[in-house]
């Protein structure tokens, strides 16, 4: 069964990555399916599911993530949390300790001096916690537990009665533990109802997806991120996560915490639920267990996740500030390349297809994951993605891989993704497989490239190298053939070599230029090299501002290719007053149109900065 969220988001580097984990670890066939509860033997040893639920409720899931199995010991921290909610910390601590035991999970032992179970995650502590759940009968206690777990999972869970029966029929050892607790007055009445409720608690049916959401609920301070409903008061979340961190993985808890750095709990049904506080719930399900009772593939998968995504809690953790500082589209930002009115109008119309993301801060799995998700969501409407890295000060390995994978996915569907101002981060991105063509010194050139992609061959006159006829040039739009013929005579030709200055700063402004072939740019030297302030392609007019207000030229304009210009001198412009006033009105109106477009664009760009 596929999840609906996933079918909408077709592009997901994280989903792809989880899929690679399935491929990587499905070969692991060591370990045995638990058989001490006869019914558990029936599990298919090859079931394998992985699910990540983010603290804001997004799900990534692969493999048998929707296969039902029994929660078993993963239930223990949740029941402990419910007991804390019911009686408060002090009362619960009197009954159940918080020290790792080093004993088997089902040891018939209590703390030698306090006479209480060592911690809530071995059976003695878990049965004691179950006794603290409100209700006198199995049914009453079970109902409270089921209701609590359902709030964690965000759906109504149920009990696998066959597993419950099988467990109850064979649970003599747990009964012994129950009566021992009764003997030491940890349980103060007949323990039978508690024991049966405990067997039912272990037999609650969940999926890997449920466990991930339960984990995400703990990661989210006790609030289920999907339903928005509270599963446990926030003040007890730390208690629950602490015992998971120290005692959650049977006798491999120390090694687990050392390696993965996440509180977790596993169960003999093959499930593992891990929590990265404030960020994620992670669940893996695969029934083959190692000597300690932990899922073999589950351990390998969690270890890989912790390494690859750098999830270790005690590693260089960074606050998860959202990595997108600003996202804009071609509707409000444009390249400095001056294009013809027609091309500009077109680009403005399709502007949403080009998006620029300004990222900032430290990029870690937690901060890049929502970025990848946003970009994947937007990929249905977007053709060109520009990711600006100027304000990013750290990128970890997980983020580098996610960005590289995202680019591969997008390119695979015919889209473009460019990185700009990547500073020192280009090398790790290249190492992760991003090719050199993806990098631009600044947004301007990336925008130009993206705009060219959007324009495609719709405006063939604009191709570098071909000559634009006068009637297609911005300045001369709307002129009739006679008027065009007159202008053809008035505008003289001047050719430039590539690299030659067409305009030099400080010169008098007696000419207005119409670029009919090639391209040119207005530039200034900055500390990072040459910055382009404006650039023109064939069909554009330039030099109009100083021409109109008669001020000296303020910057250099350089030919970027062999260039042909048609030049309107001030003399010829003045002659039009008497020679052809209608033409002059057209020219002025075209120039005014050009200037208002620029003003409007600057307004939009300024607004997008706010
Ligand atoms: N129902 C199981 C028992 O008490 C739980 C075992 C487990 O998952 O650790 O034996």
XYZ file of N, CA and C and ligand atoms in Angstrom, residues 36-37 72-73 76 105 123 167 174 198 202 250 267-268, ligand 1:
52
model
N 9.632 -17.433 21.583
C 9.220 -17.838 22.929
C 7.746 -17.549 23.168
N 7.188 -16.628 22.348
C 5.723 -16.495 22.318
C 5.328 -17.168 20.996
N 5.073 -4.995 21.365
C 5.938 -5.607 22.381
C 6.593 -4.530 23.258
N 7.891 -4.658 23.479
C 8.519 -3.782 24.477
C 8.604 -2.307 24.091
N 6.791 -0.105 26.386
C 7.141 0.156 27.786
C 7.354 1.634 28.130
N 16.129 -8.800 29.993
C 14.910 -7.981 30.098
C 13.865 -8.628 30.991
N 11.189 -5.990 32.206
C 9.811 -6.428 32.450
C 9.303 -6.074 33.848
N 0.645 -15.091 24.378
C 1.543 -14.540 25.388
C 1.031 -14.833 26.806
N 6.632 -13.929 33.438
C 6.115 -12.599 33.766
C 5.166 -12.672 34.972
N -0.749 -6.007 30.867
C 0.610 -5.926 30.314
C 0.726 -6.796 29.049
N 1.496 -5.394 25.216
C 2.549 -5.878 24.314
C 1.966 -6.336 22.976
N 17.740 -3.084 25.414
C 18.147 -4.268 26.174
C 19.599 -4.101 26.630
N 11.611 -3.875 20.401
C 10.711 -4.908 20.917
C 10.941 -6.219 20.176
N 10.514 -7.319 20.785
C 10.773 -8.622 20.166
C 9.903 -8.874 18.926
N 5.771 -9.336 25.713
C 7.132 -9.488 25.841
C 7.516 -10.073 27.201
O 7.240 -9.516 28.203
C 7.873 -8.219 25.600
C 9.151 -8.631 25.161
C 9.944 -7.574 24.495
O 9.552 -7.027 23.444
O 11.021 -7.307 25.026
O 8.076 -11.127 27.255
